[in-house]
């Protein structure tokens, strides 16, 4: 809506032509760059009212300042002079800015925690302006940490939030036995994928995801033998770390938590090789059960760090010297 013009000095003897149904195309240009102006003649039928209105629709293609000037004029040739049948010219200065990228929102889900064996569901959401030419595509950001096997659960959902539209994608991820001790920022892309007259804008949003170490979330049909095999140990060792299990043949309760090892706090002079020998295991086995030390050197364990160790009682007993 560009505005209105008033014919306060209307000519009673003038003959006004009917409105023309011509179509007009406004070609975008930046007034600051000296782009030539465009003139459009709009004809209308004079009614018994003081104000006459006409609307123009325009889709900007280039950011910048655009000046629209307009006036109402009788061009029939039956007026005493142009001044008698012309309104005062008015102008509108429009400042067109580039459409920004979507805005990432996580609310109370910015930090997520789960257990090995527990399916993690979470929403990835972006806000954008409510417009038919706005559509946000959500994808995994692959230039950092990723959740192997994470998949979208169904289609994205679009809902109004205040004056904006929120696009949300439900994701599902199953952390297997290799993810104990995982902790880091996992990121996603929000991309403007629609609109013919602008560059696609991309926003990266991240969530903190943490997986508890040394604990397995029991699933239906799980047994001590199956769980022990996932961690390269034996059922007797797992039973030992869960004193509330009165009998190894008892059925495990689904959705309960099962200890699969011992949490150990690193002391001065500790090394992977030293701990492996002390607990009857191997450096590789210790690293396998602690995602965050997979690539650490033998002597690179930080003092005070908590790690998961699954000892081999049989091996340690064999090294005991009896006196």
PDB file of C-alpha atoms in Angstrom:
ATOM      1  CA  UNK A   1       0.000   0.000   0.000  1.00  0.00           C
ATOM      2  CA  UNK A   2       1.865   3.075  -1.219  1.00  0.00           C
ATOM      3  CA  UNK A   3      -0.579   5.651   0.127  1.00  0.00           C
ATOM      4  CA  UNK A   4      -3.327   7.981  -1.055  1.00  0.00           C
ATOM      5  CA  UNK A   5      -3.583  11.308  -2.826  1.00  0.00           C
ATOM      6  CA  UNK A   6      -6.331  13.872  -2.375  1.00  0.00           C
ATOM      7  CA  UNK A   7      -7.821  15.866  -5.266  1.00  0.00           C
ATOM      8  CA  UNK A   8      -8.701  18.857  -3.149  1.00  0.00           C
ATOM      9  CA  UNK A   9      -8.925  21.145  -6.203  1.00  0.00           C
ATOM     10  CA  UNK A  10     -11.108  18.859  -8.312  1.00  0.00           C
ATOM     11  CA  UNK A  11     -12.495  20.327 -11.511  1.00  0.00           C
ATOM     12  CA  UNK A  12     -16.292  20.095 -11.791  1.00  0.00           C
ATOM     13  CA  UNK A  13     -16.144  20.308 -15.585  1.00  0.00           C
ATOM     14  CA  UNK A  14     -13.460  17.648 -16.040  1.00  0.00           C
ATOM     15  CA  UNK A  15     -14.270  14.259 -17.507  1.00  0.00           C
ATOM     16  CA  UNK A  16     -12.392  11.489 -15.767  1.00  0.00           C
ATOM     17  CA  UNK A  17     -11.639   8.295 -17.687  1.00  0.00           C
ATOM     18  CA  UNK A  18     -12.560   4.889 -16.321  1.00  0.00           C
ATOM     19  CA  UNK A  19      -9.893   2.858 -14.538  1.00  0.00           C
ATOM     20  CA  UNK A  20      -7.598   1.016 -16.925  1.00  0.00           C
ATOM     21  CA  UNK A  21      -6.885  -2.668 -16.189  1.00  0.00           C
ATOM     22  CA  UNK A  22      -3.327  -2.440 -17.493  1.00  0.00           C
ATOM     23  CA  UNK A  23      -0.723  -4.471 -15.582  1.00  0.00           C
ATOM     24  CA  UNK A  24       2.493  -2.837 -14.401  1.00  0.00           C
ATOM     25  CA  UNK A  25       5.904  -4.248 -13.570  1.00  0.00           C
ATOM     26  CA  UNK A  26       8.199  -2.432 -11.176  1.00  0.00           C
ATOM     27  CA  UNK A  27      11.834  -3.172 -11.959  1.00  0.00           C
ATOM     28  CA  UNK A  28      13.902  -3.017  -8.734  1.00  0.00           C
ATOM     29  CA  UNK A  29      16.747  -0.568  -8.595  1.00  0.00           C
ATOM     30  CA  UNK A  30      18.880   1.098  -5.950  1.00  0.00           C
ATOM     31  CA  UNK A  31      18.258   4.851  -5.815  1.00  0.00           C
ATOM     32  CA  UNK A  32      21.675   5.321  -4.236  1.00  0.00           C
ATOM     33  CA  UNK A  33      23.310   3.917  -7.354  1.00  0.00           C
ATOM     34  CA  UNK A  34      21.565   6.279  -9.737  1.00  0.00           C
ATOM     35  CA  UNK A  35      19.182   3.758 -11.285  1.00  0.00           C
ATOM     36  CA  UNK A  36      16.744   5.569 -13.642  1.00  0.00           C
ATOM     37  CA  UNK A  37      13.267   6.079 -12.210  1.00  0.00           C
ATOM     38  CA  UNK A  38      10.211   4.368 -13.635  1.00  0.00           C
ATOM     39  CA  UNK A  39       6.943   6.211 -14.347  1.00  0.00           C
ATOM     40  CA  UNK A  40       3.574   4.482 -14.198  1.00  0.00           C
ATOM     41  CA  UNK A  41       0.304   6.120 -15.218  1.00  0.00           C
ATOM     42  CA  UNK A  42      -2.694   4.801 -13.263  1.00  0.00           C
ATOM     43  CA  UNK A  43      -6.195   5.837 -14.348  1.00  0.00           C
ATOM     44  CA  UNK A  44      -9.276   5.667 -12.158  1.00  0.00           C
ATOM     45  CA  UNK A  45     -12.889   6.640 -12.113  1.00  0.00           C
ATOM     46  CA  UNK A  46     -13.643   9.720  -9.999  1.00  0.00           C
ATOM     47  CA  UNK A  47     -16.059   8.815  -7.214  1.00  0.00           C
ATOM     48  CA  UNK A  48     -17.991  10.994  -4.781  1.00  0.00           C
ATOM     49  CA  UNK A  49     -15.262  10.955  -2.140  1.00  0.00           C
ATOM     50  CA  UNK A  50     -12.309  13.080  -1.122  1.00  0.00           C
ATOM     51  CA  UNK A  51      -9.620  10.371  -1.177  1.00  0.00           C
ATOM     52  CA  UNK A  52      -8.800   8.023  -4.010  1.00  0.00           C
ATOM     53  CA  UNK A  53      -6.712   4.912  -3.389  1.00  0.00           C
ATOM     54  CA  UNK A  54      -4.590   2.637  -5.512  1.00  0.00           C
ATOM     55  CA  UNK A  55      -2.374  -0.253  -4.386  1.00  0.00           C
ATOM     56  CA  UNK A  56       0.818  -1.585  -5.937  1.00  0.00           C
ATOM     57  CA  UNK A  57       2.429  -4.936  -5.182  1.00  0.00           C
ATOM     58  CA  UNK A  58       6.202  -5.249  -5.492  1.00  0.00           C
ATOM     59  CA  UNK A  59       8.764  -7.965  -4.738  1.00  0.00           C
ATOM     60  CA  UNK A  60      12.240  -6.474  -4.049  1.00  0.00           C
ATOM     61  CA  UNK A  61      15.179  -8.366  -5.501  1.00  0.00           C
ATOM     62  CA  UNK A  62      18.153  -6.234  -4.440  1.00  0.00           C
ATOM     63  CA  UNK A  63      18.754  -4.657  -0.988  1.00  0.00           C
ATOM     64  CA  UNK A  64      18.946  -0.865  -0.880  1.00  0.00           C
ATOM     65  CA  UNK A  65      16.864   2.339  -0.677  1.00  0.00           C
ATOM     66  CA  UNK A  66      13.948   2.686  -3.100  1.00  0.00           C
ATOM     67  CA  UNK A  67      11.960   5.903  -3.550  1.00  0.00           C
ATOM     68  CA  UNK A  68       8.352   5.701  -4.778  1.00  0.00           C
ATOM     69  CA  UNK A  69       6.672   8.974  -5.775  1.00  0.00           C
ATOM     70  CA  UNK A  70       3.000   9.298  -6.694  1.00  0.00           C
ATOM     71  CA  UNK A  71       0.351  11.885  -7.560  1.00  0.00           C
ATOM     72  CA  UNK A  72      -3.220  11.900  -8.856  1.00  0.00           C
ATOM     73  CA  UNK A  73      -3.657  13.747 -12.186  1.00  0.00           C
ATOM     74  CA  UNK A  74      -6.489  14.164 -14.700  1.00  0.00           C
ATOM     75  CA  UNK A  75      -4.998  13.634 -18.203  1.00  0.00           C
ATOM     76  CA  UNK A  76      -8.241  13.851 -20.196  1.00  0.00           C
ATOM     77  CA  UNK A  77      -7.402  17.312 -21.548  1.00  0.00           C
ATOM     78  CA  UNK A  78     -10.698  18.832 -20.339  1.00  0.00           C
ATOM     79  CA  UNK A  79      -9.213  20.658 -17.348  1.00  0.00           C
ATOM     80  CA  UNK A  80      -8.264  24.337 -17.274  1.00  0.00           C
ATOM     81  CA  UNK A  81      -4.674  23.353 -16.491  1.00  0.00           C
ATOM     82  CA  UNK A  82      -2.560  20.646 -14.866  1.00  0.00           C
ATOM     83  CA  UNK A  83      -2.550  22.395 -11.526  1.00  0.00           C
ATOM     84  CA  UNK A  84      -6.345  22.398 -11.338  1.00  0.00           C
ATOM     85  CA  UNK A  85      -6.663  18.622 -11.540  1.00  0.00           C
ATOM     86  CA  UNK A  86      -3.455  17.376  -9.906  1.00  0.00           C
ATOM     87  CA  UNK A  87      -2.709  16.404  -6.367  1.00  0.00           C
ATOM     88  CA  UNK A  88       0.472  17.221  -4.487  1.00  0.00           C
ATOM     89  CA  UNK A  89       3.200  14.673  -5.229  1.00  0.00           C
ATOM     90  CA  UNK A  90       4.192  12.448  -2.318  1.00  0.00           C
ATOM     91  CA  UNK A  91       7.160  10.072  -1.985  1.00  0.00           C
ATOM     92  CA  UNK A  92       7.962   7.023   0.130  1.00  0.00           C
ATOM     93  CA  UNK A  93      11.552   5.980   0.901  1.00  0.00           C
ATOM     94  CA  UNK A  94      11.744   2.215   1.343  1.00  0.00           C
ATOM     95  CA  UNK A  95      14.785   0.622   2.966  1.00  0.00           C
ATOM     96  CA  UNK A  96      15.060  -2.981   1.737  1.00  0.00           C
ATOM     97  CA  UNK A  97      17.427  -5.204   3.709  1.00  0.00           C
ATOM     98  CA  UNK A  98      18.627  -8.725   2.943  1.00  0.00           C
ATOM     99  CA  UNK A  99      16.534 -11.502   4.451  1.00  0.00           C
ATOM    100  CA  UNK A 100      18.509 -12.904   7.413  1.00  0.00           C
ATOM    101  CA  UNK A 101      18.976 -16.610   7.929  1.00  0.00           C
ATOM    102  CA  UNK A 102      16.769 -18.657  10.263  1.00  0.00           C
ATOM    103  CA  UNK A 103      17.301 -18.315  14.026  1.00  0.00           C
ATOM    104  CA  UNK A 104      18.184 -21.459  15.989  1.00  0.00           C
ATOM    105  CA  UNK A 105      16.197 -22.082  19.192  1.00  0.00           C
ATOM    106  CA  UNK A 106      16.637 -24.889  21.699  1.00  0.00           C
ATOM    107  CA  UNK A 107      14.883 -23.655  24.848  1.00  0.00           C
ATOM    108  CA  UNK A 108      15.295 -26.199  27.647  1.00  0.00           C
ATOM    109  CA  UNK A 109      16.812 -28.776  25.245  1.00  0.00           C
ATOM    110  CA  UNK A 110      20.197 -27.084  24.778  1.00  0.00           C
ATOM    111  CA  UNK A 111      21.876 -29.772  26.918  1.00  0.00           C
ATOM    112  CA  UNK A 112      20.829 -33.409  26.451  1.00  0.00           C
ATOM    113  CA  UNK A 113      21.944 -36.448  28.438  1.00  0.00           C
ATOM    114  CA  UNK A 114      21.285 -40.136  27.945  1.00  0.00           C
ATOM    115  CA  UNK A 115      22.675 -43.635  28.552  1.00  0.00           C
ATOM    116  CA  UNK A 116      24.153 -46.262  26.299  1.00  0.00           C
ATOM    117  CA  UNK A 117      21.259 -48.368  25.039  1.00  0.00           C
ATOM    118  CA  UNK A 118      18.637 -45.626  25.535  1.00  0.00           C
ATOM    119  CA  UNK A 119      17.020 -44.097  22.444  1.00  0.00           C
ATOM    120  CA  UNK A 120      17.369 -40.318  22.573  1.00  0.00           C
ATOM    121  CA  UNK A 121      14.653 -38.159  20.990  1.00  0.00           C
ATOM    122  CA  UNK A 122      15.099 -34.411  20.599  1.00  0.00           C
ATOM    123  CA  UNK A 123      13.783 -31.538  18.499  1.00  0.00           C
ATOM    124  CA  UNK A 124      15.925 -29.296  16.292  1.00  0.00           C
ATOM    125  CA  UNK A 125      14.095 -25.987  15.741  1.00  0.00           C
ATOM    126  CA  UNK A 126      14.616 -22.792  13.748  1.00  0.00           C
ATOM    127  CA  UNK A 127      12.532 -19.591  13.619  1.00  0.00           C
ATOM    128  CA  UNK A 128      11.937 -17.545  10.470  1.00  0.00           C
ATOM    129  CA  UNK A 129       9.579 -14.854   9.184  1.00  0.00           C
ATOM    130  CA  UNK A 130       6.047 -15.961   8.211  1.00  0.00           C
ATOM    131  CA  UNK A 131       6.044 -15.730   4.431  1.00  0.00           C
ATOM    132  CA  UNK A 132       5.083 -18.122   1.608  1.00  0.00           C
ATOM    133  CA  UNK A 133       8.609 -17.767   0.198  1.00  0.00           C
ATOM    134  CA  UNK A 134      10.173 -18.930   3.478  1.00  0.00           C
ATOM    135  CA  UNK A 135      10.868 -22.640   4.049  1.00  0.00           C
ATOM    136  CA  UNK A 136      13.607 -23.950   6.346  1.00  0.00           C
ATOM    137  CA  UNK A 137      15.413 -27.199   5.518  1.00  0.00           C
ATOM    138  CA  UNK A 138      17.096 -28.861   8.535  1.00  0.00           C
ATOM    139  CA  UNK A 139      20.107 -31.145   8.085  1.00  0.00           C
ATOM    140  CA  UNK A 140      23.065 -32.488  10.086  1.00  0.00           C
ATOM    141  CA  UNK A 141      26.139 -30.232  10.211  1.00  0.00           C
ATOM    142  CA  UNK A 142      28.997 -32.544   9.257  1.00  0.00           C
ATOM    143  CA  UNK A 143      32.040 -30.368   9.992  1.00  0.00           C
ATOM    144  CA  UNK A 144      32.214 -31.291  13.681  1.00  0.00           C
ATOM    145  CA  UNK A 145      30.977 -34.006  16.016  1.00  0.00           C
ATOM    146  CA  UNK A 146      28.124 -36.085  14.620  1.00  0.00           C
ATOM    147  CA  UNK A 147      25.802 -38.673  16.099  1.00  0.00           C
ATOM    148  CA  UNK A 148      26.328 -41.799  14.010  1.00  0.00           C
ATOM    149  CA  UNK A 149      22.978 -43.254  13.044  1.00  0.00           C
ATOM    150  CA  UNK A 150      20.885 -40.214  14.019  1.00  0.00           C
ATOM    151  CA  UNK A 151      17.811 -40.024  11.769  1.00  0.00           C
ATOM    152  CA  UNK A 152      14.853 -37.638  11.349  1.00  0.00           C
ATOM    153  CA  UNK A 153      11.627 -39.047  12.749  1.00  0.00           C
ATOM    154  CA  UNK A 154       9.011 -38.132  10.152  1.00  0.00           C
ATOM    155  CA  UNK A 155       8.619 -34.771   8.442  1.00  0.00           C
ATOM    156  CA  UNK A 156       9.398 -31.355   9.872  1.00  0.00           C
ATOM    157  CA  UNK A 157       6.538 -29.559  11.648  1.00  0.00           C
ATOM    158  CA  UNK A 158       5.809 -25.855  11.079  1.00  0.00           C
ATOM    159  CA  UNK A 159       3.886 -23.905  13.726  1.00  0.00           C
ATOM    160  CA  UNK A 160       3.390 -20.195  14.543  1.00  0.00           C
ATOM    161  CA  UNK A 161       5.372 -18.826  17.483  1.00  0.00           C
ATOM    162  CA  UNK A 162       4.430 -15.227  18.140  1.00  0.00           C
ATOM    163  CA  UNK A 163       4.989 -13.283  14.907  1.00  0.00           C
ATOM    164  CA  UNK A 164       7.302 -15.961  13.466  1.00  0.00           C
ATOM    165  CA  UNK A 165       7.135 -19.484  12.088  1.00  0.00           C
ATOM    166  CA  UNK A 166       8.993 -22.286  13.850  1.00  0.00           C
ATOM    167  CA  UNK A 167      10.209 -25.290  11.862  1.00  0.00           C
ATOM    168  CA  UNK A 168      10.974 -28.297  14.093  1.00  0.00           C
ATOM    169  CA  UNK A 169      12.470 -31.645  13.148  1.00  0.00           C
ATOM    170  CA  UNK A 170      12.273 -34.530  15.607  1.00  0.00           C
ATOM    171  CA  UNK A 171      15.513 -36.553  15.624  1.00  0.00           C
ATOM    172  CA  UNK A 172      16.198 -40.015  17.029  1.00  0.00           C
ATOM    173  CA  UNK A 173      19.587 -41.439  18.011  1.00  0.00           C
ATOM    174  CA  UNK A 174      20.606 -44.742  19.596  1.00  0.00           C
ATOM    175  CA  UNK A 175      23.950 -44.554  21.481  1.00  0.00           C
ATOM    176  CA  UNK A 176      25.509 -48.006  21.355  1.00  0.00           C
ATOM    177  CA  UNK A 177      28.220 -49.502  23.594  1.00  0.00           C
ATOM    178  CA  UNK A 178      30.950 -47.390  21.969  1.00  0.00           C
ATOM    179  CA  UNK A 179      29.523 -44.040  23.171  1.00  0.00           C
ATOM    180  CA  UNK A 180      30.151 -44.253  26.926  1.00  0.00           C
ATOM    181  CA  UNK A 181      31.723 -40.959  27.999  1.00  0.00           C
ATOM    182  CA  UNK A 182      30.658 -39.099  24.856  1.00  0.00           C
ATOM    183  CA  UNK A 183      30.250 -35.355  25.425  1.00  0.00           C
ATOM    184  CA  UNK A 184      30.289 -32.554  22.904  1.00  0.00           C
ATOM    185  CA  UNK A 185      28.446 -30.033  20.751  1.00  0.00           C
ATOM    186  CA  UNK A 186      26.408 -31.585  17.950  1.00  0.00           C
ATOM    187  CA  UNK A 187      25.271 -29.125  15.289  1.00  0.00           C
ATOM    188  CA  UNK A 188      22.574 -28.810  12.634  1.00  0.00           C
ATOM    189  CA  UNK A 189      21.992 -26.579   9.591  1.00  0.00           C
ATOM    190  CA  UNK A 190      18.906 -24.431   9.081  1.00  0.00           C
ATOM    191  CA  UNK A 191      18.750 -23.322   5.427  1.00  0.00           C
ATOM    192  CA  UNK A 192      16.334 -20.939   3.700  1.00  0.00           C
ATOM    193  CA  UNK A 193      15.514 -23.111   0.696  1.00  0.00           C
ATOM    194  CA  UNK A 194      12.826 -21.066  -1.018  1.00  0.00           C
ATOM    195  CA  UNK A 195      12.565 -17.631  -2.628  1.00  0.00           C
ATOM    196  CA  UNK A 196      13.609 -16.715  -6.172  1.00  0.00           C
ATOM    197  CA  UNK A 197      15.177 -13.313  -5.557  1.00  0.00           C
ATOM    198  CA  UNK A 198      17.666 -13.762  -2.729  1.00  0.00           C
ATOM    199  CA  UNK A 199      20.665 -15.757  -1.638  1.00  0.00           C
ATOM    200  CA  UNK A 200      19.996 -18.778   0.538  1.00  0.00           C
ATOM    201  CA  UNK A 201      20.947 -18.016   4.142  1.00  0.00           C
ATOM    202  CA  UNK A 202      22.269 -20.767   6.423  1.00  0.00           C
ATOM    203  CA  UNK A 203      22.366 -20.869  10.229  1.00  0.00           C
ATOM    204  CA  UNK A 204      24.208 -23.464  12.336  1.00  0.00           C
ATOM    205  CA  UNK A 205      22.699 -24.379  15.703  1.00  0.00           C
ATOM    206  CA  UNK A 206      24.294 -26.700  18.277  1.00  0.00           C
ATOM    207  CA  UNK A 207      23.207 -28.869  21.197  1.00  0.00           C
ATOM    208  CA  UNK A 208      25.336 -30.337  23.982  1.00  0.00           C
ATOM    209  CA  UNK A 209      24.933 -34.123  24.101  1.00  0.00           C
ATOM    210  CA  UNK A 210      26.357 -36.272  26.922  1.00  0.00           C
ATOM    211  CA  UNK A 211      26.282 -40.068  27.335  1.00  0.00           C
ATOM    212  CA  UNK A 212      26.937 -41.520  30.791  1.00  0.00           C
ATOM    213  CA  UNK A 213      29.849 -43.939  31.004  1.00  0.00           C
ATOM    214  CA  UNK A 214      29.838 -47.382  32.653  1.00  0.00           C
ATOM    215  CA  UNK A 215      26.010 -47.673  32.592  1.00  0.00           C
ATOM    216  CA  UNK A 216      23.764 -49.593  30.181  1.00  0.00           C
ATOM    217  CA  UNK A 217      20.034 -48.907  29.733  1.00  0.00           C
ATOM    218  CA  UNK A 218      18.326 -52.298  29.754  1.00  0.00           C
ATOM    219  CA  UNK A 219      16.152 -53.090  26.738  1.00  0.00           C
ATOM    220  CA  UNK A 220      13.501 -55.759  26.319  1.00  0.00           C
ATOM    221  CA  UNK A 221      14.962 -59.255  25.906  1.00  0.00           C
ATOM    222  CA  UNK A 222      18.390 -58.140  27.248  1.00  0.00           C
ATOM    223  CA  UNK A 223      20.335 -60.677  29.305  1.00  0.00           C
ATOM    224  CA  UNK A 224      23.589 -60.524  31.244  1.00  0.00           C
ATOM    225  CA  UNK A 225      25.306 -62.577  28.526  1.00  0.00           C
ATOM    226  CA  UNK A 226      24.157 -60.255  25.726  1.00  0.00           C
ATOM    227  CA  UNK A 227      25.119 -57.095  27.588  1.00  0.00           C
ATOM    228  CA  UNK A 228      28.514 -58.506  28.610  1.00  0.00           C
ATOM    229  CA  UNK A 229      29.284 -59.382  24.980  1.00  0.00           C
ATOM    230  CA  UNK A 230      28.701 -55.763  23.922  1.00  0.00           C
ATOM    231  CA  UNK A 231      31.514 -54.675  26.245  1.00  0.00           C
ATOM    232  CA  UNK A 232      33.881 -57.582  25.584  1.00  0.00           C
ATOM    233  CA  UNK A 233      33.557 -59.028  29.056  1.00  0.00           C
ATOM    234  CA  UNK A 234      31.648 -61.926  30.692  1.00  0.00           C
ATOM    235  CA  UNK A 235      28.312 -62.176  32.460  1.00  0.00           C
ATOM    236  CA  UNK A 236      29.933 -63.006  35.817  1.00  0.00           C
ATOM    237  CA  UNK A 237      31.835 -59.716  35.776  1.00  0.00           C
ATOM    238  CA  UNK A 238      28.675 -57.701  34.977  1.00  0.00           C
ATOM    239  CA  UNK A 239      26.740 -59.525  37.699  1.00  0.00           C
ATOM    240  CA  UNK A 240      29.495 -58.633  40.158  1.00  0.00           C
ATOM    241  CA  UNK A 241      28.963 -54.887  39.488  1.00  0.00           C
ATOM    242  CA  UNK A 242      25.221 -55.135  40.174  1.00  0.00           C
ATOM    243  CA  UNK A 243      24.735 -56.460  43.732  1.00  0.00           C
ATOM    244  CA  UNK A 244      20.975 -55.844  43.575  1.00  0.00           C
ATOM    245  CA  UNK A 245      20.693 -58.711  41.075  1.00  0.00           C
ATOM    246  CA  UNK A 246      20.213 -61.585  43.491  1.00  0.00           C
ATOM    247  CA  UNK A 247      20.493 -64.315  40.864  1.00  0.00           C
ATOM    248  CA  UNK A 248      22.173 -64.180  37.419  1.00  0.00           C
ATOM    249  CA  UNK A 249      19.283 -66.062  35.808  1.00  0.00           C
ATOM    250  CA  UNK A 250      16.689 -63.535  36.944  1.00  0.00           C
ATOM    251  CA  UNK A 251      15.094 -61.540  34.124  1.00  0.00           C
ATOM    252  CA  UNK A 252      16.397 -58.011  33.763  1.00  0.00           C
ATOM    253  CA  UNK A 253      13.882 -55.208  34.188  1.00  0.00           C
ATOM    254  CA  UNK A 254      13.470 -53.216  30.933  1.00  0.00           C
ATOM    255  CA  UNK A 255      14.371 -49.499  31.220  1.00  0.00           C
ATOM    256  CA  UNK A 256      16.465 -50.145  34.333  1.00  0.00           C
ATOM    257  CA  UNK A 257      20.155 -49.179  34.566  1.00  0.00           C
ATOM    258  CA  UNK A 258      22.924 -51.756  34.738  1.00  0.00           C
ATOM    259  CA  UNK A 259      26.519 -51.080  35.789  1.00  0.00           C
ATOM    260  CA  UNK A 260      28.982 -52.600  33.341  1.00  0.00           C
ATOM    261  CA  UNK A 261      32.247 -51.559  34.998  1.00  0.00           C
ATOM    262  CA  UNK A 262      34.015 -49.553  37.659  1.00  0.00           C
ATOM    263  CA  UNK A 263      34.360 -45.766  37.668  1.00  0.00           C
ATOM    264  CA  UNK A 264      37.972 -44.911  38.413  1.00  0.00           C
ATOM    265  CA  UNK A 265      39.449 -41.455  39.066  1.00  0.00           C
ATOM    266  CA  UNK A 266      42.865 -40.958  37.503  1.00  0.00           C
ATOM    267  CA  UNK A 267      45.682 -40.356  40.008  1.00  0.00           C
ATOM    268  CA  UNK A 268      49.138 -38.815  39.515  1.00  0.00           C
ATOM    269  CA  UNK A 269      51.549 -41.081  37.589  1.00  0.00           C
ATOM    270  CA  UNK A 270      48.675 -43.166  36.224  1.00  0.00           C
ATOM    271  CA  UNK A 271      49.015 -44.283  32.608  1.00  0.00           C
ATOM    272  CA  UNK A 272      46.846 -46.448  30.412  1.00  0.00           C
ATOM    273  CA  UNK A 273      49.406 -49.246  30.450  1.00  0.00           C
ATOM    274  CA  UNK A 274      49.698 -49.075  34.242  1.00  0.00           C
ATOM    275  CA  UNK A 275      45.924 -49.249  34.721  1.00  0.00           C
ATOM    276  CA  UNK A 276      45.601 -52.055  32.178  1.00  0.00           C
ATOM    277  CA  UNK A 277      48.132 -54.173  34.070  1.00  0.00           C
ATOM    278  CA  UNK A 278      46.627 -53.338  37.449  1.00  0.00           C
ATOM    279  CA  UNK A 279      43.080 -54.319  36.452  1.00  0.00           C
ATOM    280  CA  UNK A 280      43.942 -57.252  34.199  1.00  0.00           C
ATOM    281  CA  UNK A 281      42.714 -55.615  31.005  1.00  0.00           C
ATOM    282  CA  UNK A 282      44.293 -53.854  28.011  1.00  0.00           C
ATOM    283  CA  UNK A 283      44.843 -50.285  26.896  1.00  0.00           C
ATOM    284  CA  UNK A 284      42.609 -50.921  23.882  1.00  0.00           C
ATOM    285  CA  UNK A 285      39.802 -52.230  26.086  1.00  0.00           C
ATOM    286  CA  UNK A 286      39.971 -49.196  28.392  1.00  0.00           C
ATOM    287  CA  UNK A 287      39.872 -46.828  25.412  1.00  0.00           C
ATOM    288  CA  UNK A 288      37.015 -48.760  23.820  1.00  0.00           C
ATOM    289  CA  UNK A 289      34.854 -48.204  26.892  1.00  0.00           C
ATOM    290  CA  UNK A 290      35.643 -44.479  27.142  1.00  0.00           C
ATOM    291  CA  UNK A 291      34.738 -42.571  23.972  1.00  0.00           C
ATOM    292  CA  UNK A 292      36.590 -39.418  25.019  1.00  0.00           C
ATOM    293  CA  UNK A 293      40.030 -41.080  25.441  1.00  0.00           C
ATOM    294  CA  UNK A 294      39.987 -43.180  22.271  1.00  0.00           C
ATOM    295  CA  UNK A 295      42.902 -41.265  20.734  1.00  0.00           C
ATOM    296  CA  UNK A 296      44.797 -40.345  23.903  1.00  0.00           C
ATOM    297  CA  UNK A 297      48.408 -41.401  24.417  1.00  0.00           C
ATOM    298  CA  UNK A 298      49.532 -43.858  27.102  1.00  0.00           C
ATOM    299  CA  UNK A 299      50.656 -41.083  29.462  1.00  0.00           C
ATOM    300  CA  UNK A 300      48.025 -38.519  28.436  1.00  0.00           C
ATOM    301  CA  UNK A 301      45.357 -39.237  31.053  1.00  0.00           C
ATOM    302  CA  UNK A 302      44.421 -36.011  32.913  1.00  0.00           C
ATOM    303  CA  UNK A 303      44.722 -36.295  36.692  1.00  0.00           C
ATOM    304  CA  UNK A 304      41.290 -36.343  38.304  1.00  0.00           C
ATOM    305  CA  UNK A 305      39.474 -37.522  35.187  1.00  0.00           C
ATOM    306  CA  UNK A 306      36.875 -40.228  35.759  1.00  0.00           C
ATOM    307  CA  UNK A 307      37.017 -43.217  33.406  1.00  0.00           C
ATOM    308  CA  UNK A 308      35.246 -46.548  33.136  1.00  0.00           C
ATOM    309  CA  UNK A 309      37.327 -49.690  33.670  1.00  0.00           C
ATOM    310  CA  UNK A 310      36.039 -53.239  33.268  1.00  0.00           C
ATOM    311  CA  UNK A 311      38.571 -55.409  35.105  1.00  0.00           C
ATOM    312  CA  UNK A 312      39.208 -59.084  34.528  1.00  0.00           C
ATOM    313  CA  UNK A 313      39.048 -60.688  37.973  1.00  0.00           C
ATOM    314  CA  UNK A 314      40.548 -63.945  36.723  1.00  0.00           C
ATOM    315  CA  UNK A 315      43.654 -62.247  35.305  1.00  0.00           C
ATOM    316  CA  UNK A 316      44.238 -60.077  38.361  1.00  0.00           C
ATOM    317  CA  UNK A 317      43.826 -63.097  40.666  1.00  0.00           C
ATOM    318  CA  UNK A 318      46.425 -65.021  38.660  1.00  0.00           C
ATOM    319  CA  UNK A 319      48.981 -62.276  39.329  1.00  0.00           C
ATOM    320  CA  UNK A 320      48.474 -62.279  43.081  1.00  0.00           C
ATOM    321  CA  UNK A 321      51.551 -63.456  44.969  1.00  0.00           C
ATOM    322  CA  UNK A 322      50.605 -65.543  47.993  1.00  0.00           C
ATOM    323  CA  UNK A 323      52.962 -65.378  50.985  1.00  0.00           C
TER     324      UNK A 323
END
